[in-house]
Amino acid sequence: MPKIEEIVFKVPANFPDAVYKFEDNTLSKNGFELGKKLFYDTRLSADKSVSCGSCHQQFAAFAQLDHAVSHGVDNCLGKRNAPVLFNLAWQKEFFWDGGAKNLEIVPINAVTDACEMRTDLTKVVSFLNNTSPYPQLFKDAFGNSTVNSQNFLKALTQFTAAMISANSKYDKVIRKETSFTIEEQNGYHLFNEKCASCHAGSLFTDLSYKSNGLDLTSIDEGRKTITGLASDLGKFRVPTLRNIELSSPYMHDGRFNSLEKVLEHYNTGVKHATNLDATLFQNGKLGISLSSAQKQQLISFLKTLTDNEFIKNKNFSEN
């Protein structure tokens, strides 16, 4: 693995205060390096073929390029698209349905899911305790060479919580370091008019759960799985649009493989539902009206949200 530079967690000037503050998990170079090693270690899965990094690839903004749903051990396919991993320290809830309330417990799902890593924390901890150099690495990071599940999860969290994407062209425009092209500027105006109510603020998501007019072709009930409320049927978390150019396919089930298809969904493909988000049904009309030119302008703006510095940051790279 490449040498890690000093790790510092700094809230970008145009971001709100972070939710995860490392209060009981002090960020350190040793802890971050350990978390990175764990993130990319396929030996933690049942058949030693899948790591966290298998479904969260850096070049795809830590999503899984060209996989509609997560692809785990024994070529097992999950039911949801692997979400991007960055700016996690600003989230209060995780997964498409908000099923996890704390960043430190998020890896448990991947470790134990039958279609992801298909193992359990007891087996993982046993492996780490009996596999060099892990005991020494845990001692360096946490002061104790005996590995336990708490420190395993804390190490992974140090790595993932430190992933900050905040240096796209958009951010440079906001900081007045550069400017949009006319096409990008037109797209930005359209975005603020038609999209920003959900994809809000510097995170480009309001972190809510909405029904966005998809025909639910699977048995996935979305947010209802967590709350049990009929009104949450088919609601999924509003994803961030940062690095959206790189993280196809899109939606909770990866049904759209291009931004053009996503925008055409909102233009002509929105299906009515009793809990459809109000912004998608106005004046008796479903969807968001977009001309071909407007769709291209929006895509030009969305591409300004690509953070190449983050995507190429060796601190987060496997090799």
Coordinates of N, CA and C in Angstrom, one line a residue, residues 24-25 35 38 57 87 92 101 141 152 171 178 187 193 206 220 243 256 264 271-272 285 288 298 319:
D24 N -15.1 9.7 20.6 CA -14.7 8.4 21.2 C -13.9 7.5 20.3
N25 N -13.4 8.1 19.3 CA -12.6 7.4 18.3 C -11.6 8.3 17.6
G35 N -7.6 0.9 9.4 CA -8.9 0.9 8.7 C -8.8 0.7 7.2
L38 N -8.0 -3.0 6.5 CA -9.2 -3.8 6.7 C -10.2 -3.6 5.6
Q57 N -15.5 1.1 -5.0 CA -14.3 1.3 -5.8 C -13.9 2.8 -5.9
N87 N -18.0 11.9 2.6 CA -18.8 12.8 3.4 C -19.8 12.1 4.3
K92 N -26.6 11.4 9.5 CA -27.1 10.8 10.8 C -27.6 9.4 10.6
K101 N -28.0 3.9 12.3 CA -28.1 5.2 12.9 C -26.7 5.7 13.4
A141 N -2.6 1.2 17.0 CA -3.7 2.1 16.8 C -4.5 2.4 18.1
F152 N -12.2 -3.0 15.8 CA -12.3 -3.3 14.4 C -13.2 -2.3 13.7
D171 N -17.0 23.5 -6.2 CA -16.4 24.1 -5.0 C -15.5 25.2 -5.3
T178 N -12.4 29.9 -9.9 CA -12.7 29.6 -11.3 C -14.1 30.0 -11.6
G187 N -27.0 25.2 -16.6 CA -27.3 24.0 -15.9 C -27.5 24.3 -14.4
E193 N -33.5 25.7 -9.8 CA -34.9 25.8 -10.1 C -35.7 24.5 -9.9
D206 N -30.7 16.5 0.9 CA -31.3 16.9 2.2 C -31.4 15.8 3.2
D220 N -38.6 -4.8 -2.8 CA -38.0 -3.9 -1.8 C -39.0 -2.8 -1.4
N243 N -19.9 13.8 -7.3 CA -19.3 12.7 -8.1 C -20.3 11.8 -8.8
F256 N -30.9 2.6 -13.8 CA -30.5 3.5 -14.9 C -29.0 3.6 -15.0
E264 N -34.5 11.6 -18.0 CA -35.7 11.3 -18.8 C -36.7 10.7 -17.9
K271 N -44.1 7.8 -12.1 CA -45.3 7.1 -11.9 C -46.0 7.7 -10.7
H272 N -47.3 7.7 -10.7 CA -48.1 8.3 -9.6 C -48.1 7.3 -8.4
K285 N -49.6 17.8 -13.2 CA -48.7 17.2 -14.1 C -47.6 16.4 -13.3
I288 N -40.9 16.4 -14.0 CA -40.2 17.7 -14.1 C -40.0 17.9 -15.6
L298 N -28.1 20.5 -17.6 CA -28.1 20.0 -16.3 C -26.9 19.0 -16.1
N319 N -3.6 0.5 -3.9 CA -2.2 0.4 -4.3 C -1.6 1.7 -4.6

